[in-house]
XYZ file of C-alpha atoms in Angstrom:
702
model
C -32.951 19.553 1.633
C -29.830 17.741 2.948
C -27.651 19.156 0.172
C -28.910 22.692 0.864
C -28.154 22.272 4.549
C -24.639 20.926 3.823
C -23.970 23.777 1.398
C -25.124 26.342 3.973
C -22.966 24.739 6.656
C -19.930 24.732 4.355
C -20.463 28.421 3.527
C -20.746 29.288 7.217
C -17.546 27.408 8.100
C -15.640 29.055 5.243
C -16.871 32.490 6.399
C -15.684 31.749 9.930
C -12.338 30.499 8.572
C -11.836 33.736 6.603
C -12.324 35.791 9.779
C -10.008 33.550 11.821
C -7.320 33.332 9.136
C -7.145 37.125 8.658
C -5.666 37.491 12.124
C -3.826 34.156 12.130
C -0.455 35.390 10.837
C -0.375 38.475 13.054
C -1.407 36.443 16.094
C 1.290 33.878 15.398
C 4.023 36.494 15.131
C 2.713 38.280 18.195
C 2.784 35.022 20.193
C 6.354 34.309 19.046
C 7.411 37.816 20.131
C 5.725 37.290 23.492
C 7.537 33.955 23.956
C 10.863 35.522 22.991
C 10.277 38.205 25.673
C 9.523 35.468 28.204
C 12.839 33.754 27.367
C 14.740 36.827 28.542
C 13.509 36.200 32.101
C 14.357 32.458 32.157
C 17.729 31.603 33.659
C 18.189 27.861 33.027
C 18.250 25.804 29.821
C 15.854 23.243 31.292
C 13.250 25.926 32.077
C 13.625 27.455 28.602
C 12.898 24.182 26.746
C 9.093 24.418 27.019
C 9.108 27.989 25.661
C 11.533 27.071 22.849
C 9.293 24.142 21.855
C 6.318 26.555 21.703
C 8.322 28.878 19.424
C 9.223 25.856 17.253
C 5.581 24.774 17.012
C 4.498 28.304 15.979
C 7.271 28.717 13.390
C 6.786 28.008 9.682
C 9.094 27.676 6.683
C 12.734 28.647 7.273
C 11.946 29.857 10.793
C 11.495 26.222 11.806
C 15.078 25.205 10.945
C 16.533 27.906 13.189
C 14.044 27.108 15.954
C 14.978 23.399 15.883
C 18.666 24.174 16.394
C 17.833 26.401 19.375
C 15.820 23.567 20.944
C 18.653 21.089 20.386
C 21.380 23.270 21.957
C 19.147 24.084 24.934
C 18.411 20.361 25.392
C 22.168 19.583 25.288
C 22.854 22.216 27.944
C 19.983 20.849 30.052
C 21.176 17.217 29.578
C 17.642 16.326 28.412
C 18.214 13.284 26.157
C 14.578 12.893 25.060
C 14.375 16.536 23.958
C 17.693 16.150 22.100
C 16.431 13.100 20.205
C 13.178 14.875 19.360
C 15.105 17.884 18.006
C 17.278 15.571 15.868
C 14.157 13.989 14.380
C 12.671 17.433 13.615
C 15.968 18.471 11.968
C 15.932 15.348 9.791
C 12.376 16.120 8.714
C 13.232 19.757 7.940
C 16.376 18.814 5.925
C 15.074 15.572 4.406
C 16.504 16.444 0.956
C 19.940 17.549 2.245
C 22.253 14.515 2.089
C 25.209 16.219 3.797
C 23.106 17.525 6.685
C 21.513 14.080 7.174
C 24.997 12.562 7.365
C 25.818 14.976 10.214
C 22.619 13.923 11.972
C 23.609 10.261 11.535
C 26.892 11.031 13.300
C 25.025 12.880 16.021
C 22.485 10.093 16.671
C 25.217 7.428 16.768
C 26.628 9.013 19.944
C 23.512 8.183 21.983
C 23.108 4.911 23.936
C 20.953 2.283 22.183
C 17.216 2.681 22.876
C 13.937 2.146 20.946
C 13.543 5.920 20.511
C 17.107 6.482 19.257
C 16.838 3.379 17.043
C 13.663 4.644 15.355
C 15.172 8.085 14.695
C 18.330 6.492 13.257
C 16.156 4.301 10.998
C 14.103 7.374 9.965
C 17.302 9.157 8.880
C 18.548 6.020 7.072
C 15.296 5.764 5.083
C 15.568 9.424 4.062
C 19.169 8.806 2.979
C 18.129 5.770 0.924
C 15.482 7.889 -0.787
C 17.965 10.709 -1.516
C 20.637 8.357 -2.862
C 18.169 6.726 -5.260
C 16.814 10.128 -6.354
C 20.381 11.340 -6.969
C 21.007 8.399 -9.329
C 20.295 9.939 -12.754
C 21.447 6.942 -14.796
C 19.038 5.152 -17.118
C 16.826 2.354 -15.856
C 18.859 -0.667 -14.815
C 16.746 -3.600 -13.703
C 19.786 -5.445 -12.333
C 19.897 -3.188 -9.253
C 16.243 -3.831 -8.421
C 16.544 -7.534 -9.206
C 19.545 -7.857 -6.889
C 17.667 -6.095 -4.071
C 14.582 -8.287 -4.520
C 16.785 -11.385 -4.638
C 18.518 -10.359 -1.400
C 15.175 -9.743 0.303
C 13.600 -12.970 -0.982
C 16.454 -15.417 -0.386
C 18.506 -14.013 2.507
C 16.633 -11.245 4.365
C 18.472 -9.717 7.365
C 17.588 -11.077 10.807
C 17.237 -7.547 12.205
C 13.755 -6.117 11.500
C 15.142 -2.587 11.019
C 17.623 -3.856 8.413
C 14.793 -5.723 6.676
C 12.826 -2.480 6.561
C 15.756 -0.578 5.024
C 16.209 -3.253 2.357
C 12.469 -3.381 1.565
C 12.249 0.449 1.520
C 15.106 0.501 -1.010
C 13.232 -2.068 -3.132
C 10.063 0.060 -3.109
C 11.928 3.316 -3.833
C 13.829 1.725 -6.728
C 10.613 0.211 -8.135
C 8.899 3.625 -7.928
C 11.506 4.962 -10.389
C 10.466 2.567 -13.133
C 6.938 1.328 -12.429
C 3.848 2.252 -10.449
C 2.036 -1.022 -11.067
C 1.340 -4.284 -9.303
C 4.965 -5.083 -8.455
C 5.360 -1.776 -6.579
C 1.999 -2.288 -4.841
C 3.003 -5.815 -3.793
C 6.241 -4.755 -2.097
C 4.658 -1.590 -0.653
C 2.044 -3.770 1.055
C 4.860 -5.963 2.418
C 6.590 -2.830 3.755
C 3.402 -1.643 5.492
C 2.885 -5.036 7.134
C 6.498 -5.074 8.305
C 6.127 -1.541 9.740
C 3.061 -2.635 11.692
C 5.003 -5.402 13.438
C 7.944 -3.206 14.501
C 8.202 -1.365 17.833
C 8.184 2.372 17.066
C 7.699 4.546 20.158
C 7.524 7.783 18.137
C 5.669 6.698 14.989
C 7.848 8.752 12.610
C 8.988 5.749 10.531
C 5.502 4.289 10.294
C 4.119 7.702 9.286
C 6.812 8.076 6.585
C 6.022 4.642 5.139
C 2.244 5.189 5.236
C 2.626 8.585 3.523
C 4.508 6.896 0.670
C 2.134 3.903 0.532
C -1.271 5.631 0.315
C -0.702 7.194 -3.173
C 0.621 3.848 -4.482
C -2.619 2.073 -3.549
C -4.687 4.977 -4.920
C -2.861 4.938 -8.274
C -3.401 1.177 -8.530
C -7.188 1.566 -8.124
C -7.162 0.138 -4.616
C -9.052 2.828 -2.643
C -9.886 0.502 0.233
C -6.223 -0.101 1.098
C -5.411 3.595 0.599
C -8.158 4.613 3.038
C -7.002 2.006 5.573
C -3.456 3.385 5.427
C -4.697 6.979 5.857
C -6.832 5.942 8.831
C -3.735 4.435 10.427
C -1.859 7.668 9.708
C -4.633 9.651 11.444
C -4.327 7.340 14.451
C -0.599 8.116 14.608
C -1.344 11.851 14.404
C -3.962 11.532 17.178
C -1.461 9.708 19.402
C 1.213 12.327 18.764
C -1.137 15.261 19.480
C -2.334 13.568 22.675
C 1.281 13.113 23.751
C 2.121 16.737 22.938
C -0.914 18.023 24.861
C 0.066 15.938 27.888
C 3.484 17.617 27.812
C 1.981 21.114 27.553
C 2.739 21.677 23.829
C -0.569 23.323 22.984
C 0.565 24.670 19.589
C 1.649 21.307 18.132
C -1.604 20.357 16.345
C -0.318 18.744 13.093
C -3.259 20.346 11.272
C -1.701 20.342 7.785
C -0.866 16.633 8.175
C -4.491 15.921 9.094
C -5.736 17.947 6.144
C -3.545 15.991 3.713
C -4.963 12.699 5.033
C -8.582 13.898 4.910
C -8.175 15.230 1.376
C -6.590 12.007 0.166
C -9.367 9.979 1.793
C -12.030 12.092 0.067
C -10.223 11.348 -3.210
C -10.830 7.645 -2.454
C -14.522 8.275 -1.711
C -15.613 5.047 -3.402
C -14.274 3.179 -0.357
C -16.110 5.464 2.109
C -19.644 5.461 3.442
C -21.766 8.595 3.106
C -21.338 9.280 6.829
C -17.554 9.065 6.511
C -17.589 11.407 3.504
C -19.472 14.049 5.501
C -17.281 13.452 8.557
C -14.014 13.993 6.688
C -15.339 16.964 4.708
C -16.523 18.679 7.892
C -13.121 17.964 9.429
C -11.462 19.760 6.476
C -13.761 22.769 6.885
C -12.990 22.853 10.599
C -9.241 22.792 9.896
C -9.611 25.554 7.292
C -11.351 27.694 9.908
C -8.342 27.408 12.217
C -5.315 27.161 9.919
C -4.460 29.691 7.211
C -2.302 27.219 5.230
C -5.139 24.701 5.117
C -7.625 27.427 4.189
C -5.433 28.668 1.309
C -5.030 25.157 -0.086
C -8.738 24.367 0.323
C -9.874 27.522 -1.481
C -7.207 27.664 -4.212
C -6.281 24.020 -4.833
C -9.837 22.872 -5.717
C -9.038 19.180 -5.159
C -10.838 18.928 -1.800
C -13.945 20.619 -3.193
C -13.863 18.422 -6.310
C -13.542 15.195 -4.299
C -16.456 16.176 -2.060
C -18.651 17.216 -4.974
C -18.051 13.894 -6.771
C -18.560 11.915 -3.576
C -21.929 13.558 -2.890
C -23.153 13.597 -6.497
C -23.047 17.395 -6.807
C -21.926 17.187 -10.438
C -22.493 20.841 -11.472
C -20.227 21.932 -8.590
C -17.718 19.256 -9.591
C -17.577 20.611 -13.161
C -17.017 24.110 -11.795
C -14.104 22.988 -9.562
C -12.561 20.986 -12.413
C -12.541 23.979 -14.738
C -10.995 26.177 -12.034
C -8.287 23.738 -10.981
C -7.405 21.503 -13.934
C -4.749 23.829 -15.368
C -3.076 24.694 -12.039
C 0.547 23.575 -11.682
C -0.103 21.803 -8.380
C -2.802 19.684 -10.066
C -0.789 18.614 -13.127
C -0.190 15.092 -11.836
C -3.950 14.745 -11.169
C -5.029 15.815 -14.685
C -6.269 12.348 -15.625
C -8.365 12.231 -12.435
C -9.819 15.683 -13.246
C -10.703 14.558 -16.783
C -12.272 11.291 -15.596
C -14.324 13.250 -13.085
C -15.306 15.770 -15.784
C -16.421 12.943 -18.088
C -18.510 11.351 -15.333
C -19.998 14.662 -14.139
C -20.856 15.733 -17.690
C -22.507 12.367 -18.335
C -24.586 12.696 -15.160
C -25.691 16.232 -16.042
C -26.365 15.420 -19.701
C -23.712 17.870 -20.966
C -22.744 15.978 -24.131
C -20.357 18.650 -25.443
C -18.320 18.702 -22.232
C -18.442 14.914 -22.086
C -17.100 14.653 -25.646
C -14.316 17.183 -24.950
C -13.339 15.274 -21.820
C -13.402 11.995 -23.752
C -11.047 13.418 -26.406
C -8.584 14.618 -23.753
C -8.903 11.332 -21.877
C -8.213 9.438 -25.084
C -4.916 11.310 -25.508
C -3.922 10.617 -21.916
C -5.096 7.012 -22.224
C -2.895 6.419 -25.268
C 0.079 7.871 -23.411
C -0.725 5.884 -20.269
C -1.104 2.670 -22.271
C 2.390 3.199 -23.661
C 3.716 3.989 -20.179
C 1.865 0.999 -18.753
C 3.276 -1.251 -21.439
C 6.787 -0.017 -20.625
C 6.128 -0.556 -16.921
C 4.868 -4.092 -17.577
C 7.929 -4.767 -19.716
C 10.215 -3.523 -16.960
C 8.356 -5.577 -14.340
C 8.742 -8.679 -16.503
C 12.445 -7.879 -16.913
C 12.814 -7.633 -13.141
C 10.896 -10.887 -12.588
C 12.995 -12.572 -15.270
C 16.252 -11.353 -13.713
C 15.156 -12.500 -10.253
C 14.426 -15.939 -11.723
C 17.819 -15.900 -13.440
C 19.530 -15.137 -10.116
C 17.623 -17.986 -8.523
C 18.739 -20.263 -11.367
C 22.354 -19.198 -10.779
C 21.987 -20.091 -7.120
C 20.514 -23.432 -8.133
C 23.497 -24.009 -10.438
C 25.884 -23.203 -7.609
C 24.097 -25.717 -5.405
C 24.288 -28.238 -8.220
C 28.027 -27.575 -8.608
C 28.517 -28.189 -4.920
C 26.538 -31.410 -5.246
C 28.722 -32.495 -8.162
C 31.812 -31.767 -6.074
C 30.417 -33.966 -3.331
C 29.799 -36.712 -5.887
C 33.408 -36.432 -7.094
C 34.578 -36.718 -3.504
C 32.434 -39.801 -3.061
C 33.888 -41.314 -6.217
C 37.414 -40.739 -4.893
C 36.396 -42.418 -1.671
C 34.978 -45.316 -3.669
C 38.203 -45.640 -5.682
C 40.247 -45.599 -2.510
C 37.898 -48.176 -1.057
C 38.316 -50.314 -4.170
C 42.099 -50.107 -3.902
C 41.874 -51.067 -0.268
C 39.601 -53.936 -1.275
C 42.148 -55.122 -3.831
C 44.833 -55.040 -1.173
C 42.551 -56.969 1.088
C 41.919 -59.496 -1.680
C 45.646 -59.825 -2.235
C 46.143 -60.482 1.440
C 43.242 -62.936 1.311
C 44.879 -64.836 -1.568
C 48.076 -65.050 0.433
C 46.102 -66.370 3.395
C 43.782 -68.537 1.273
C 45.574 -71.723 2.004
C 45.437 -71.011 5.673
C 41.791 -69.956 5.923
C 39.362 -70.735 3.036
C 36.319 -69.705 5.035
C 37.748 -66.213 5.639
C 38.261 -65.770 1.884
C 34.624 -66.597 1.096
C 33.352 -64.280 3.808
C 35.502 -61.406 2.513
C 34.164 -61.910 -1.008
C 30.570 -61.840 0.218
C 31.254 -58.617 2.097
C 32.749 -57.081 -1.035
C 29.683 -58.008 -3.115
C 27.355 -56.534 -0.497
C 29.328 -53.277 -0.396
C 29.175 -52.961 -4.201
C 25.430 -53.576 -4.213
C 24.862 -50.949 -1.519
C 26.946 -48.414 -3.424
C 24.918 -49.029 -6.574
C 21.678 -48.650 -4.677
C 22.963 -45.455 -3.082
C 23.927 -44.025 -6.478
C 20.530 -44.976 -7.893
C 18.785 -43.260 -4.976
C 20.892 -40.120 -5.396
C 20.112 -39.948 -9.117
C 16.399 -40.448 -8.487
C 16.448 -37.736 -5.820
C 18.166 -35.302 -8.199
C 15.617 -36.023 -10.962
C 12.737 -35.442 -8.532
C 14.239 -32.133 -7.385
C 14.710 -30.988 -11.006
C 11.129 -31.961 -11.865
C 9.786 -30.130 -8.812
C 11.742 -26.943 -9.661
C 10.554 -27.027 -13.287
C 6.947 -27.444 -12.154
C 7.259 -24.504 -9.748
C 8.767 -22.254 -12.436
C 6.101 -23.246 -14.957
C 3.340 -22.604 -12.408
C 4.757 -19.177 -11.532
C 5.164 -18.187 -15.198
C 1.548 -19.292 -15.839
C 0.270 -17.187 -12.937
C 2.330 -14.151 -14.031
C 1.067 -14.525 -17.599
C -2.590 -14.738 -16.476
C -2.249 -11.687 -14.205
C -0.437 -9.553 -16.791
C -2.740 -10.485 -19.671
C -5.829 -9.906 -17.513
C -4.726 -6.416 -16.569
C -3.784 -5.617 -20.167
C -7.167 -6.797 -21.524
C -9.342 -5.008 -18.963
C -8.454 -1.484 -20.102
C -9.255 -2.021 -23.840
C -12.499 -3.825 -22.936
C -13.607 -0.939 -20.714
C -12.715 1.528 -23.483
C -14.699 -0.491 -26.066
C -17.772 -0.487 -23.828
C -17.562 3.211 -22.930
C -16.877 4.382 -26.489
C -19.632 2.242 -27.969
C -22.085 3.863 -25.564
C -20.627 7.314 -26.309
C -21.035 6.715 -30.063
C -24.689 5.754 -29.549
C -25.282 8.858 -27.437
C -23.978 11.037 -30.265
C -26.251 9.469 -32.956
C -29.622 11.099 -33.794
C -32.716 9.607 -32.157
C -34.087 8.414 -35.488
C -31.167 5.974 -35.912
C -30.446 5.351 -32.262
C -32.992 2.566 -31.633
C -31.420 0.453 -34.353
C -27.879 0.729 -32.994
C -28.726 0.798 -29.281
C -29.310 -2.975 -29.296
C -25.787 -3.551 -30.657
C -24.314 -1.303 -27.961
C -26.147 -3.322 -25.308
C -24.775 -6.543 -26.815
C -21.236 -5.116 -26.727
C -21.698 -3.935 -23.143
C -23.174 -7.244 -21.971
C -20.477 -9.351 -23.618
C -17.735 -7.038 -22.311
C -19.044 -7.511 -18.777
C -19.159 -11.296 -19.316
C -15.512 -11.311 -20.422
C -14.467 -9.124 -17.468
C -16.382 -11.389 -15.081
C -14.679 -14.472 -16.550
C -11.242 -12.811 -16.217
C -11.896 -11.771 -12.625
C -13.075 -15.324 -11.827
C -9.912 -16.804 -13.340
C -7.750 -14.377 -11.322
C -9.639 -15.204 -8.130
C -9.206 -18.942 -8.757
C -5.469 -18.491 -9.310
C -5.112 -16.457 -6.109
C -7.223 -18.857 -4.027
C -5.655 -22.086 -5.304
C -2.111 -20.777 -4.789
C -2.840 -19.262 -1.394
C -2.066 -15.718 -2.615
C -5.405 -14.169 -1.741
C -5.214 -12.352 1.583
C -8.075 -11.376 3.857
C -8.392 -8.223 5.928
C -10.615 -8.941 8.936
C -12.368 -5.933 10.460
C -15.603 -5.307 12.379
C -18.475 -5.071 9.841
C -22.255 -4.649 9.999
C -24.059 -7.749 8.704
C -26.972 -5.691 7.331
C -24.540 -3.318 5.562
C -22.829 -6.259 3.838
C -26.160 -7.782 2.815
C -27.454 -4.425 1.529
C -24.273 -3.903 -0.525
C -24.683 -7.351 -2.123
C -28.372 -6.698 -2.926
C -27.577 -3.291 -4.449
C -24.975 -4.897 -6.712
C -27.385 -7.515 -8.068
C -30.787 -5.776 -8.022
C -31.850 -2.265 -8.969
C -33.440 -0.764 -5.819
C -33.735 -4.322 -4.435
C -36.106 -5.292 -7.274
C -35.577 -8.067 -9.768
C -35.528 -7.319 -13.481
C -38.006 -10.168 -13.918
C -41.598 -8.946 -13.291
C -42.731 -12.150 -11.603
C -39.910 -12.302 -9.026
C -39.989 -10.595 -5.594
C -36.752 -9.807 -3.695
C -36.985 -10.172 0.122
C -34.429 -9.387 2.827
C -34.366 -10.143 6.564
C -37.904 -11.492 6.613
C -37.600 -12.356 10.321
C -36.599 -8.735 11.114
C -33.519 -9.823 13.032
C -31.499 -6.996 14.601
C -28.192 -6.016 13.028
C -25.025 -7.608 14.420
C -21.315 -7.007 13.973
C -18.916 -9.678 12.755
C -15.119 -9.520 12.397
C -14.430 -10.685 8.851
C -13.347 -9.483 5.398
C -16.463 -7.689 4.160
C -15.280 -7.579 0.540
C -15.006 -11.395 0.341
C -18.329 -11.945 2.133
C -20.106 -9.560 -0.270
C -18.442 -11.320 -3.236
C -19.915 -14.679 -2.152
C -23.376 -13.158 -1.536
C -23.360 -11.475 -4.971
C -22.550 -14.827 -6.636
C -25.370 -16.597 -4.762
C -27.934 -13.833 -5.450
C -26.945 -13.671 -9.146
C -27.424 -17.441 -9.486
C -30.802 -17.207 -7.741
C -32.030 -14.532 -10.162
C -30.667 -16.434 -13.165
C -32.666 -19.592 -12.404
C -35.843 -18.047 -10.927
C -38.621 -17.024 -13.344
C -41.380 -16.470 -10.770
C -41.845 -16.427 -7.024
C -39.263 -14.890 -4.705
C -35.582 -14.568 -3.877
C -34.828 -14.188 -0.154
C -31.607 -13.167 1.624
C -31.642 -13.841 5.363
C -29.092 -14.292 8.181
C -29.018 -15.705 11.692
C -26.297 -15.912 14.356
C -25.616 -18.884 16.603
C -23.817 -17.535 19.671
C -23.223 -20.982 21.168
C -21.653 -22.397 18.025
C -19.930 -19.072 17.266
C -21.200 -18.960 13.685
C -23.079 -16.562 11.405
C -25.159 -18.105 8.601
C -26.356 -16.339 5.437
C -29.242 -18.062 3.621
C -30.057 -17.316 -0.043
C -33.377 -18.947 -0.978
C -35.164 -18.975 -4.344
C -38.220 -20.599 -5.904
C -36.420 -21.456 -9.128
C -35.651 -24.737 -10.884
C -33.949 -26.254 -7.827
C -30.951 -28.592 -7.676
C -31.176 -32.388 -8.095
C -29.929 -34.379 -5.092
C -27.265 -36.042 -7.211
C -25.695 -32.662 -8.116
C -25.616 -30.919 -4.704
C -21.847 -31.341 -4.466
C -20.877 -31.405 -8.151
C -22.287 -27.891 -8.770
C -19.361 -26.557 -6.728
C -16.886 -27.997 -9.258
C -15.154 -25.777 -11.773
C -17.095 -25.075 -14.989
C -20.118 -27.006 -13.707
C -23.543 -25.635 -14.708
C -27.018 -27.096 -14.291
C -28.153 -25.326 -17.478
C -25.431 -25.091 -20.126
C -27.470 -22.509 -22.049
C -27.396 -20.026 -19.130
C -24.950 -17.106 -18.962
C -21.650 -17.629 -17.164
C -18.956 -20.273 -17.211
C -19.619 -22.187 -13.986
C -16.917 -20.634 -11.806
C -19.027 -18.608 -9.350
C -19.926 -21.390 -6.895
C -16.436 -22.900 -7.105
C -14.856 -19.526 -6.188
C -17.483 -18.910 -3.501
C -16.699 -22.187 -1.740
C -12.945 -21.440 -1.865
C -13.560 -17.986 -0.352
C -15.780 -19.518 2.349
C -12.963 -21.896 3.309
C -10.475 -18.976 3.266
C -12.726 -17.127 5.745
C -12.839 -20.220 7.997
C -16.401 -21.122 7.048
C -18.352 -23.269 4.577
C -20.838 -23.120 1.672
C -23.382 -25.855 0.958
C -26.859 -26.568 -0.421
C -29.655 -27.012 2.147
C -30.915 -30.618 1.550
C -34.153 -29.969 3.469
C -35.461 -27.273 1.104
C -37.321 -28.521 -2.013
C -39.286 -25.522 -3.373
C -36.301 -24.294 -5.326
C -32.758 -23.937 -3.985
C -31.319 -22.677 -0.724
C -27.600 -22.026 -0.195
C -26.187 -21.751 3.350
C -23.017 -19.634 3.699
C -21.499 -20.023 7.191
C -18.629 -17.934 8.649
C -17.158 -17.656 12.165
C -18.948 -15.121 14.349
């Protein structure tokens, strides 16, 4: 019923958009003509600015460039500095690929007094210039340029935040030429965090950076970060439109910018709730009803319709949109997404022929992408190696300076020795006159020699300790890089083995299928065990080295608990017939907590999985309760399983510790869970007062 209603609503909105768009172009031209007529009756440049801005906002394509220049010259004549700066920013955006024109704009902006607004526009132009200069470089890949930039940013970043942003933007743009993997994602995330801390009154720089960042996170299978970036971009657009409305610019709606964000967010639907999916899809339909450009892209590009169909499980519609849009030029770069979606939709609808065709095409793309990924990994390792080499060179320079200091000290010692000899000679001459003075001088000389030896010994020991520390750091970093790279390289073949084994079974006749189905299940189960082990090892590395970040945000406690239950149990039911799954038995009302929901859910999944593993009959209960006075929220996972001996309540949180060595897993889940709890500012422990099985208490700040 809901799908029928949504389909009817979508059809109605598209019908309305077709009526509105048919008159959109004529209305726009008619409004521009009307505004041009109004200009003829305006005598001053200041009074004409509002009308010229309206003409600019209604213009499209090449019309916009001419309209921007008219606004700028009128603003100059009216001595309106803010309008001049705004026109310069629009010109930069319209000519973003024209290096010579951007250089003229740089000259123009440099003539204005320093201000946050002028500084942001100057930085916006500089970032566009950096992008154009790197694009214009057609030479083969040279990792030395990127390595030098990363070294500069890592060892001696500029004090000025704007200069830091330019350097980091250059790093990201250079990396984008040779790799789209983890290294690019890492520095793109750094750039986004830096942009958030800067003071940008207009938001143009932040919008530029977010627009570049969202596809990077999407391509690296990080839909949550991509959606967060697009939400921030929408906030910028909302602020700009509010500002324009307050100034009377009723035609400046930024509708195509909104549409791009909504479409990209629908493409990352796995990070959205069902309500958000419907919200953003309805927003797209509303924009299509008002804007002819949005309507044309929505109807002819097929990506928006495909994303929505996949997000809502309308797989027949998804297959239709894929077949209509997969061969379009504008969708070439999304071909692998289209094929993945086709494979999934065909599997859901039971269309084996389409699924097999999609699998064949995906296999070709996968082979090509594996080669590209291997090259990217090789280039990333080259860059990391070169950065380490540069750091070693710096260390050698420091060592050379230290050696020079030692040589200077030796010269001082020699001079001191010569002076001592002279003193001894004088002492011999005076020996007959003062024997006591001679003995005292000798004792002083012995003491000085002993102190020098001790000093030299201390300096040598210090140098050895520094060398040992540096070697340990390098070895630790190489180990972490090796684990991360090998983990990412192994995951893709494992997933392919699992998927293709299941596909092979699906293609075998029913008479032989029962025999081979058990082997496919074994492959699938062992593949998941290996992936789980790899993910646990990666999590341990990130947590122990302090590399795992958290993203606090307001979250529903019941939503987090429900997500954890859905991941462990099918429809909140255990696979074991004698076990009952219970949730919120006290019927406590939902509450909101500011935390990282992904990490909380990860801990709950580990606890629930352990409970099911060791419970053969009885119940598994997930409950929560908030303590306002203490400012804490406690999750309780209770089971009626084998329980935990008192002597092992703390040791079970050690690495590779298992109560039952014959059980699945490697004993990392509880260790990782306790590390995550500490990272969130909370704790994880066994309830000593519960003896009918086991109860784990996971506490986080409220």
